Every structure is written in C-alpha cells, then in structure tokens.
Short mmCIF file of C-alpha atoms in Angstrom, two decimals:
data_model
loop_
_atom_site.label_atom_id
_atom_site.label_comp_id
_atom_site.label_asym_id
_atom_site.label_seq_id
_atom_site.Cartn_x
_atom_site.Cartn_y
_atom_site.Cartn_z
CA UNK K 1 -0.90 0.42 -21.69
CA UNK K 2 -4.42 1.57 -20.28
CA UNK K 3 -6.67 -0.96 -18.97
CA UNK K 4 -9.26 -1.35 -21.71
CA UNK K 5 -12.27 -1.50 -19.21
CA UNK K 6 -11.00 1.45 -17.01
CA UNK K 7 -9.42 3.38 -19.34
CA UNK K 8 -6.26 3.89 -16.96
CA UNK K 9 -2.97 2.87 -16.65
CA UNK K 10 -0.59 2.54 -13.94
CA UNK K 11 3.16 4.54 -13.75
CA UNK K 12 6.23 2.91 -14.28
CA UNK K 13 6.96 3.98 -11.19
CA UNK K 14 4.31 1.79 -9.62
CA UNK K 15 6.19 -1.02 -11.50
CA UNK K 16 9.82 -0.49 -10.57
CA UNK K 17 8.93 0.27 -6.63
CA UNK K 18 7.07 -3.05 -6.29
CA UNK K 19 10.00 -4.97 -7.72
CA UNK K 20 12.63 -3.32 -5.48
CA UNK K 21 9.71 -4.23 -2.38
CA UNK K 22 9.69 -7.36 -3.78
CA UNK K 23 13.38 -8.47 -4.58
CA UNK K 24 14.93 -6.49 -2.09
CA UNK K 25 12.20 -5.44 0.78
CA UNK K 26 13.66 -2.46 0.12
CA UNK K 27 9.87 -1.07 1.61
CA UNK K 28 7.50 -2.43 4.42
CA UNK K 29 4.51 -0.94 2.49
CA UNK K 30 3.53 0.75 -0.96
CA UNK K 31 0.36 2.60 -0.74
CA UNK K 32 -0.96 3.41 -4.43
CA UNK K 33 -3.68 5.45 -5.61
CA UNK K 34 -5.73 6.65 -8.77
CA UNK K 35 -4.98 10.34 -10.14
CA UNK K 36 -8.14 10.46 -11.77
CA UNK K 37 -6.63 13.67 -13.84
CA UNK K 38 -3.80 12.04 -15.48
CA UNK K 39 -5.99 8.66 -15.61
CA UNK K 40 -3.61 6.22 -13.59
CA UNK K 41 -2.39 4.62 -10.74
CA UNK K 42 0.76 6.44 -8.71
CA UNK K 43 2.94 5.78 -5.92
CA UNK K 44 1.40 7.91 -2.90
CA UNK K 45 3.25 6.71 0.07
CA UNK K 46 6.53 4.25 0.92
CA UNK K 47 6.53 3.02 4.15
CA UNK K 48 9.59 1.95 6.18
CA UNK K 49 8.33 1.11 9.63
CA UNK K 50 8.83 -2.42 11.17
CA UNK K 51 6.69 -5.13 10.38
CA UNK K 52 6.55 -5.92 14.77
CA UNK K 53 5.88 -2.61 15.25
CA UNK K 54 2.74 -2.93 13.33
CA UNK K 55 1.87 -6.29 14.56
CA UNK K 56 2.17 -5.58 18.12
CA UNK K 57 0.33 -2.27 18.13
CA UNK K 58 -2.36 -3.76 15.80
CA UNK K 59 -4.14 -5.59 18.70
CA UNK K 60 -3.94 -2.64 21.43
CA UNK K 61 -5.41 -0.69 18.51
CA UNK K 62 -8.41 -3.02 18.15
CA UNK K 63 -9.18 -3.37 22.16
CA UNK K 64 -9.39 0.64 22.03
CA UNK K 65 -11.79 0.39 18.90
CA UNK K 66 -14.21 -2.51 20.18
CA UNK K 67 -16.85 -2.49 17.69
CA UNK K 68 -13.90 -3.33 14.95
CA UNK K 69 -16.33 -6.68 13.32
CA UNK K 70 -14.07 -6.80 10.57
CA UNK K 71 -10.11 -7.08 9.92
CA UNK K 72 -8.43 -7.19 6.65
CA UNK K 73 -4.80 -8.12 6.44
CA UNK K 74 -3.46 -7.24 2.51
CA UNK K 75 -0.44 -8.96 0.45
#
C-alpha cells in the first residue's frame, strides 16, 4: 500500500529481510533506499560484517576525522 502523503510504498522484500534480521540476525545491517522511478523503498545493501569489527574501528575512525561534532548510532 503507498504511503498516502508520499505516494510510495516499500517492497516486500524490504519486509521479509527485516524479519529474517530481526528473528534470526540473519544480517548485521540492511541499508534501504528510495527508487524514485518505481516510487518505493528497496533493499540496496545486506551487510554481514561483525558488530566488534565496527565498534572497534569506529573510534580510530573518528581520531583520524577530528572535526567529527556529531555521531549518530541507528536501530
């Protein structure tokens, strides 16, 4: 069903691949993203990488980039 304000919709496949990451962590990350064409929301990327990877590389990152002000953590 499109969103009445938008006029888009999201896949089904949007839908099934954040139940798997959600039931079975089946995914360390979903990134989605709006084909404005077809007028709705995909699947672009599914991430596998380790969650520790991430968090211990996420802090070397920021020393390299000092004028990071801002941090935004997503769930």
């Amino acid at each position: 069903m499109a969103n009445t304000s938008s006029g888009f919709k999201v896949h089904d496949e949007c839908k099934l691949r954040f139940l798997k990451l959600k039931a079975k962590r089946t995914y360390c990350f979903i990134v989605f993203k709006i084909e404005e064409k077809l007028k709705q929301v995909v699947v672009e990327k599914l991430g596998s990488k380790n969650k520790r990877i991430y968090a211990s590389t996420k802090d070397i990152f920021k020393r390299e980039l000092d004028s990071i002000q801002v941090e935004l953590h997503g769930s």
